[in-house]
mmCIF file of C-alpha atoms in Angstrom:
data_model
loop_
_atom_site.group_PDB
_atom_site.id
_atom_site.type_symbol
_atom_site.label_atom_id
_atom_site.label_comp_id
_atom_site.label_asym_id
_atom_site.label_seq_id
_atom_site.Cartn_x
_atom_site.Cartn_y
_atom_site.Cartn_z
ATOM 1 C CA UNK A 269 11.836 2.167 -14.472
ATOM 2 C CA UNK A 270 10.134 -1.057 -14.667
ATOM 3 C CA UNK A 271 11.951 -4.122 -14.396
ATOM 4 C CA UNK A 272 10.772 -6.938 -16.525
ATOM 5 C CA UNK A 273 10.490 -10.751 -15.649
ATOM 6 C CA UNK A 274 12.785 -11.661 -18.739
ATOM 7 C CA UNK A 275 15.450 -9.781 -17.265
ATOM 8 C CA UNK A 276 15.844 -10.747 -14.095
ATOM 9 C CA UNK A 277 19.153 -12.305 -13.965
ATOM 10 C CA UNK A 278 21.036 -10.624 -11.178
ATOM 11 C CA UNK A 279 19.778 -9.391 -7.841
ATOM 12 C CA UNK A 280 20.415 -5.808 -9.177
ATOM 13 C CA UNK A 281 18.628 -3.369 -6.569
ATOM 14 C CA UNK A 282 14.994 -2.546 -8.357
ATOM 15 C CA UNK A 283 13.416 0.672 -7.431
ATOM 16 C CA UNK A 284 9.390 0.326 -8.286
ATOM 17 C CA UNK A 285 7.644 3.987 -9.519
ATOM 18 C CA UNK A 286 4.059 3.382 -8.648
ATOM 19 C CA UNK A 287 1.739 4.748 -10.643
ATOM 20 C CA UNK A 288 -0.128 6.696 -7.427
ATOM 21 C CA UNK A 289 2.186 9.638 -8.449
ATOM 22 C CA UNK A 290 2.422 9.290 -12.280
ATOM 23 C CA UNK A 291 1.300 12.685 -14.225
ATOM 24 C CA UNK A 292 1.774 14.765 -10.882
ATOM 25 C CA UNK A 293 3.304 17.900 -12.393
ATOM 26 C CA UNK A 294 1.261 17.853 -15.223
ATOM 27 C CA UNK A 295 -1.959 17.653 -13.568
ATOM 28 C CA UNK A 296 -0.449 20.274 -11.399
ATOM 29 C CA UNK A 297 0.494 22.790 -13.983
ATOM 30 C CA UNK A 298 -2.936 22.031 -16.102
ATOM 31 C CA UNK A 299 -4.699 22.603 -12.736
ATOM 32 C CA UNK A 300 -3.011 26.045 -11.832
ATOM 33 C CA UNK A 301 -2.526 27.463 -15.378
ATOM 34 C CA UNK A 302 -7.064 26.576 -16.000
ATOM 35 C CA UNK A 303 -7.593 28.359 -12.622
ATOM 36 C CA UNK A 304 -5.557 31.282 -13.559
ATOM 37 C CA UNK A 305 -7.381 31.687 -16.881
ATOM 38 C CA UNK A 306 -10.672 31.469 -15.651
ATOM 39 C CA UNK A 307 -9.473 33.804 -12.397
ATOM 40 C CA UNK A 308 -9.278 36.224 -15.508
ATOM 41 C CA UNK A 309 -11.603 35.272 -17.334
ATOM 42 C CA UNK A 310 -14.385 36.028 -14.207
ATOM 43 C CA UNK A 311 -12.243 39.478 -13.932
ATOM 44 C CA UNK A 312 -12.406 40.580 -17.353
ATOM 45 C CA UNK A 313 -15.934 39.462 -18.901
ATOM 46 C CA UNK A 314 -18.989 41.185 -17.749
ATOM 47 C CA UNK A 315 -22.543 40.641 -18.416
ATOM 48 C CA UNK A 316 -22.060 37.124 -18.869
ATOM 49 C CA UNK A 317 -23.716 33.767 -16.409
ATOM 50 C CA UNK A 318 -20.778 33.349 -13.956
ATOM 51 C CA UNK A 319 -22.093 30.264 -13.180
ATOM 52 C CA UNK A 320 -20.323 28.262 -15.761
ATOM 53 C CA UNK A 321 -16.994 29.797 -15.130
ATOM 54 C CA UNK A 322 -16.994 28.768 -11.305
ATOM 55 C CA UNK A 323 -17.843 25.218 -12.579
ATOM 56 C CA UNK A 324 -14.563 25.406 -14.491
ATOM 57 C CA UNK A 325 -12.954 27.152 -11.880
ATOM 58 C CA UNK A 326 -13.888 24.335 -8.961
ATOM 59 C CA UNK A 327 -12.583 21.588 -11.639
ATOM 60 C CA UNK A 328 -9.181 23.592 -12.453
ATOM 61 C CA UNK A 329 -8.763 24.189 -8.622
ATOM 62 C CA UNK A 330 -9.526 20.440 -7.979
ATOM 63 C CA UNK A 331 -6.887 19.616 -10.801
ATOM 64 C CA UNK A 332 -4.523 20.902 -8.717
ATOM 65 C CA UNK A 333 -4.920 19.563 -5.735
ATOM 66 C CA UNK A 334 -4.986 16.309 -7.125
ATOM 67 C CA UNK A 335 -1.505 17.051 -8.694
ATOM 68 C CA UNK A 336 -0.181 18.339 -5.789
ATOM 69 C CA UNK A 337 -1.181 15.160 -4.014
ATOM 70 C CA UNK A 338 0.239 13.063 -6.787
ATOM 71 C CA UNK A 339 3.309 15.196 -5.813
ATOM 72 C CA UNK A 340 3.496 14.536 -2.818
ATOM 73 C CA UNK A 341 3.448 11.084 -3.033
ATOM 74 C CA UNK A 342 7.237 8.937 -2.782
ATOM 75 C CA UNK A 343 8.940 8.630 -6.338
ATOM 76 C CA UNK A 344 9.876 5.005 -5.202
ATOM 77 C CA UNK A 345 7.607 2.784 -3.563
ATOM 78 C CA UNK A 346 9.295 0.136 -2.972
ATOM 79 C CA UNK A 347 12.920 -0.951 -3.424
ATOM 80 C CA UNK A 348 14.045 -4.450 -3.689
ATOM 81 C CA UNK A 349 17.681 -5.292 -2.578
ATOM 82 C CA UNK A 350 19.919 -7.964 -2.353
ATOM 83 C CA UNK A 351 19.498 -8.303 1.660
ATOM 84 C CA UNK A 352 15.916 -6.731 2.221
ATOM 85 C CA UNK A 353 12.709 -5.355 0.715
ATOM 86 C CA UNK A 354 12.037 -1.540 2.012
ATOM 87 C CA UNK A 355 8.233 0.063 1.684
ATOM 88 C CA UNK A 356 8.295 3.978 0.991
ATOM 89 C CA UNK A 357 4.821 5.781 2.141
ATOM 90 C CA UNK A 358 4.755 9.264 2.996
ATOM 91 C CA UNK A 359 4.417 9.017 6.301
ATOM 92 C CA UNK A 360 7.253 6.586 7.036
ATOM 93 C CA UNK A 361 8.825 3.287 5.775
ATOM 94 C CA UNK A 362 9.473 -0.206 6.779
ATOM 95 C CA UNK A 363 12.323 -2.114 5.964
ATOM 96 C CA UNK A 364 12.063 -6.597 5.588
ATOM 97 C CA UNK A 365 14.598 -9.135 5.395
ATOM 98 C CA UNK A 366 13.436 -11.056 2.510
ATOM 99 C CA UNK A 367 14.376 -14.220 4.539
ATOM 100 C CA UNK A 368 11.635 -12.855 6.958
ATOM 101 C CA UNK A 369 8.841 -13.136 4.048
ATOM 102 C CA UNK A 370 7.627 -16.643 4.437
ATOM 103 C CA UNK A 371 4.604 -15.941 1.370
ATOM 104 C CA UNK A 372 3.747 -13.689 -1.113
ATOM 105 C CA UNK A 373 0.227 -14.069 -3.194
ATOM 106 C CA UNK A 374 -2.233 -11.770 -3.898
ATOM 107 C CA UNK A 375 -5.217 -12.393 -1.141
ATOM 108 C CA UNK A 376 -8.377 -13.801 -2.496
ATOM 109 C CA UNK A 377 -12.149 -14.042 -0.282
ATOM 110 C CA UNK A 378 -14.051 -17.051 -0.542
ATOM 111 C CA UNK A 379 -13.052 -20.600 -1.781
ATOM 112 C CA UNK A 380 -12.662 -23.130 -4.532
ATOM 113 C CA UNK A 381 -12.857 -20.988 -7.858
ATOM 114 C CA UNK A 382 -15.961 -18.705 -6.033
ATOM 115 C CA UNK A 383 -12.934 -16.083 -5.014
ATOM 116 C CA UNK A 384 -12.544 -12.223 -5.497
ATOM 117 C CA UNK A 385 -9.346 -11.549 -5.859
ATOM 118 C CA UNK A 386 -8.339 -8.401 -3.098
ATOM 119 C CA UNK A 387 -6.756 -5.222 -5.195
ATOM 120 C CA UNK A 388 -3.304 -6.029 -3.009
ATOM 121 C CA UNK A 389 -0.323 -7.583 -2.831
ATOM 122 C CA UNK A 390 0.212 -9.941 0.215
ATOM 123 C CA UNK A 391 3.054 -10.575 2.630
ATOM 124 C CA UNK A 392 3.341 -13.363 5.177
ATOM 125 C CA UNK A 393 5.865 -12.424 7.997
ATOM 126 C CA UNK A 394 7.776 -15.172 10.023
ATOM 127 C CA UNK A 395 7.052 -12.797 13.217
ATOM 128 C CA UNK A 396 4.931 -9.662 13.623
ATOM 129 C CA UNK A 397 7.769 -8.290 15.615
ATOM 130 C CA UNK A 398 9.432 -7.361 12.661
ATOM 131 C CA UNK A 399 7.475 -4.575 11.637
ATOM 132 C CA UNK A 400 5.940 -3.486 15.624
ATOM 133 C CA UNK A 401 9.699 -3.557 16.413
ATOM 134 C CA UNK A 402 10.823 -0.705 13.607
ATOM 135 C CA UNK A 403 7.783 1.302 12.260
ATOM 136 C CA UNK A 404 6.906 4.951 13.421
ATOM 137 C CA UNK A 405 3.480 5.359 14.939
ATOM 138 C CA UNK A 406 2.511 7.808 12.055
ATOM 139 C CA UNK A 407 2.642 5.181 9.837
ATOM 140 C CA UNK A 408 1.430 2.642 11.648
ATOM 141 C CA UNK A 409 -1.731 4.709 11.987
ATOM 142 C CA UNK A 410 -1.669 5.308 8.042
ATOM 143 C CA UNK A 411 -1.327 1.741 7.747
ATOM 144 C CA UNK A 412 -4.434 0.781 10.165
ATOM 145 C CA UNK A 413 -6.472 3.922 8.069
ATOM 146 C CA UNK A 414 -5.435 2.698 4.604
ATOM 147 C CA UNK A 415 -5.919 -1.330 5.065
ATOM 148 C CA UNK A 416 -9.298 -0.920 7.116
ATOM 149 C CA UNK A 417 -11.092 -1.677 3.944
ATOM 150 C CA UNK A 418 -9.491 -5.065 3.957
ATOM 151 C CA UNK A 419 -10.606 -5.947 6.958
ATOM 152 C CA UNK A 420 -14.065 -4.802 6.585
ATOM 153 C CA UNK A 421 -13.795 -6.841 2.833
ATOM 154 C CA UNK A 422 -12.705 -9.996 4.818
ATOM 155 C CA UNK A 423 -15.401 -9.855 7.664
ATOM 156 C CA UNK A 424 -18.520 -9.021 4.865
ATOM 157 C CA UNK A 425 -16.748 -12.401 3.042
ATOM 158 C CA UNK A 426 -17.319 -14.226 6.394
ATOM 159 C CA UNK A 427 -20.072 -12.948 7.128
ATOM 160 C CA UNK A 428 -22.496 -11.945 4.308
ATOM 161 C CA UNK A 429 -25.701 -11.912 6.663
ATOM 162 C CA UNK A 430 -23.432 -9.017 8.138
ATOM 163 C CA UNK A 431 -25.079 -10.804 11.812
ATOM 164 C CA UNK A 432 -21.644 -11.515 12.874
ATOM 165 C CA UNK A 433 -20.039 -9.743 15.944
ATOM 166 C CA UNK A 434 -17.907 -6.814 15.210
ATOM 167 C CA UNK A 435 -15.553 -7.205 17.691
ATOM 168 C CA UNK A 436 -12.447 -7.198 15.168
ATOM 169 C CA UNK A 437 -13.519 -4.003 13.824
ATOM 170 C CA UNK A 438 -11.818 -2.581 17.304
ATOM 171 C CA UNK A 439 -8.429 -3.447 17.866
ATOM 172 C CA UNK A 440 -7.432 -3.652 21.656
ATOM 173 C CA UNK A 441 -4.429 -1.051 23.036
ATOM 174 C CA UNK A 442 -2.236 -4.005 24.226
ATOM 175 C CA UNK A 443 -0.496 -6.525 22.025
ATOM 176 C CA UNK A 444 2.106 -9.346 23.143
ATOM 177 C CA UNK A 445 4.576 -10.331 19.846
ATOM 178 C CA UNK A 446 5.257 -13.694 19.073
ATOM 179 C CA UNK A 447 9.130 -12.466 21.219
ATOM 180 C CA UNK A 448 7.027 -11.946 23.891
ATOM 181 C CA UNK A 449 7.636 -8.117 23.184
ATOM 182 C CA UNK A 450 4.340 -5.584 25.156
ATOM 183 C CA UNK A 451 3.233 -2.851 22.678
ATOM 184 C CA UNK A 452 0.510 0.139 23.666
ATOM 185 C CA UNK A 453 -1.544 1.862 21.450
ATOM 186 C CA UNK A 454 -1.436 2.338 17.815
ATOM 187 C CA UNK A 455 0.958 -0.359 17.325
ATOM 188 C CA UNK A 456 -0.991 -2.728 19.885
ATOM 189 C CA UNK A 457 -3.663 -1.810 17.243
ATOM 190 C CA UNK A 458 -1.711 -2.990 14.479
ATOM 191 C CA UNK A 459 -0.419 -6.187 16.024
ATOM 192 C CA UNK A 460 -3.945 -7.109 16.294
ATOM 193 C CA UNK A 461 -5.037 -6.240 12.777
ATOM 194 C CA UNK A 462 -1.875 -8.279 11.383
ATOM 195 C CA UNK A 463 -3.505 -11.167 13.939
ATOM 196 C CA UNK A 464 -6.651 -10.695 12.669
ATOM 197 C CA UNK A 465 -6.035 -10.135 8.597
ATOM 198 C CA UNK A 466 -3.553 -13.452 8.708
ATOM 199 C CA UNK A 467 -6.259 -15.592 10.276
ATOM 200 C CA UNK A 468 -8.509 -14.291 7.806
ATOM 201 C CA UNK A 469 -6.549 -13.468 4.681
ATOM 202 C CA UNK A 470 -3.158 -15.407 5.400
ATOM 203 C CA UNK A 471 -1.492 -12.344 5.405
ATOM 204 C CA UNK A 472 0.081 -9.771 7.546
ATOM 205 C CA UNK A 473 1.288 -6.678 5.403
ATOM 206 C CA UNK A 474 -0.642 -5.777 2.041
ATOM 207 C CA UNK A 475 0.815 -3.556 -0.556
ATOM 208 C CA UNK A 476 -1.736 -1.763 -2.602
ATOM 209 C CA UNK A 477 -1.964 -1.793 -6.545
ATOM 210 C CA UNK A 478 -1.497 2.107 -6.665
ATOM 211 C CA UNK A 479 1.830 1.288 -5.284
ATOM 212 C CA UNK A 480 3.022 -1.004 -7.884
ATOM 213 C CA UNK A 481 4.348 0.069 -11.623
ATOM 214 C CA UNK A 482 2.280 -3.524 -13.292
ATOM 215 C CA UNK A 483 -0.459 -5.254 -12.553
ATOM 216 C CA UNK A 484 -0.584 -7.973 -9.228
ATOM 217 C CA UNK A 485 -0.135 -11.192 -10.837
ATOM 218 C CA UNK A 486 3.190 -9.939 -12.618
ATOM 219 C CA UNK A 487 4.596 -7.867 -9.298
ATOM 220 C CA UNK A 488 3.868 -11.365 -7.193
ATOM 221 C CA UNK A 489 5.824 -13.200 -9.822
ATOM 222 C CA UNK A 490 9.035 -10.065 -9.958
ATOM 223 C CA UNK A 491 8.526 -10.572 -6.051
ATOM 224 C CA UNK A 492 8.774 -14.311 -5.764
ATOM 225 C CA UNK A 493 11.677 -15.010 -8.347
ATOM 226 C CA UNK A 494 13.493 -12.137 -6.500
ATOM 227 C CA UNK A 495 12.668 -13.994 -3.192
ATOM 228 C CA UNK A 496 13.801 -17.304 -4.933
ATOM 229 C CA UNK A 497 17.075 -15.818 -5.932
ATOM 230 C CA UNK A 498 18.156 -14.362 -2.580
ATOM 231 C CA UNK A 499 17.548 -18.153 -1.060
ATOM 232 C CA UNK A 500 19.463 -19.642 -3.550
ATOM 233 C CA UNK A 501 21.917 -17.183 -3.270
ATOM 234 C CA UNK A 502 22.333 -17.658 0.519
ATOM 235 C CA UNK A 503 22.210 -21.309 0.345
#
């Protein structure tokens, strides 16, 4: 259920429904029940252009997988809690102490009021070992599949001649943590995105709109006065 900003008065734990996964069964039973019928349909009618009714029957079937994939998707996205903010994706979660999160915007390219604002939500970690310390490598690679867009939307922004070298578009298979902590493969890979997307963006972790249950501006404001809260409660 969405929280609103008026409301927020307690550091009650807030459990965000992203709207990736809204209308999941529905598409799901609309999807299968339209394939069925024309299934039928193409089995009972003769004489008539079958064409149309595989049209029909490719848009029921892909219906369905879409609902199925909405499905699939985590009820909760995120979940905000007195001690820590935890990220749900299907392949895995992380888990931040909000004392950890040193900014939260939403990232912009370019300067002065010549900006695009990016379709995310940004975090700014204290330490990358946070997250190459305590993720799974299948998300990890989701992450470095999913946020690749970013990157390439930061180094177009830098580069608009598109001349520049493309050496951040491959991330080395070694990464030393700000604890001085050796990682190998896929999360050497995302220690240097994080490196990269922070000296580009300002940010290390980005949390994308499907994700959220409102729109960026309002999220970064639920996230911040829940952030603010939590200090003042610990001070």
């Amino acid at each position: 259920m969405e929280q609103s900003l008026e409301s927020l008065d307690s550091l009650d734990t807030i459990e965000i429904q992203p709207v990736v996964n809204r209308f999941g069964p529905t598409l799901t039973l609309l999807g299968g029940s339209a394939a069925l019928l024309v299934i039928l349909a193409l089995s009972l009618v003769d004489g008539l252009p079958k064409l149309p009714f595989y049209v029909m029957l490719g848009g029921a079937l892909f219906t369905l997988l879409l609902g199925i994939l909405k499905c699939n998707e985590p009820k909760v996205s995120l979940r905000l809690c007195p001690n820590y903010l935890q990220f749900f994706h299907k392949h895995g979660q992380w888990t931040l102490k909000w004392e950890d999160i040193q900014r939260i915007d939403v990232p912009k390219l370019g300067i002065s009021e010549n900006y695009e604002a990016l379709n995310y939500v940004g975090l700014k970690l204290s330490s990358h070992h946070l997250i190459l310390s305590n993720i799974s490598l299948r998300l990890a690679r989701s992450i470095l599949l999913e946020q690749r867009p970013v990157l390439m939307q930061a180094i177009k922004s830098d580069c608009p001649d598109g001349t520049c070298p493309t050496d951040l578009l491959f991330e080395a298979d070694e990464f030393t943590d700000e604890q001085g902590e050796h990682y190998n493969g896929l999360l050497a890979m995302l220690g240097h995105r994080m490196a990269h997307l922070r000296q580009m963006l300002g940010f290390d972790l980005y949390l994308p709109a499907t994700a959220l249950d409102r729109p960026l501006e309002e999220f970064v404001t639920l996230l911040r006065r829940y952030h603010s809260q939590v200090q003042q409660q610990d001070a």
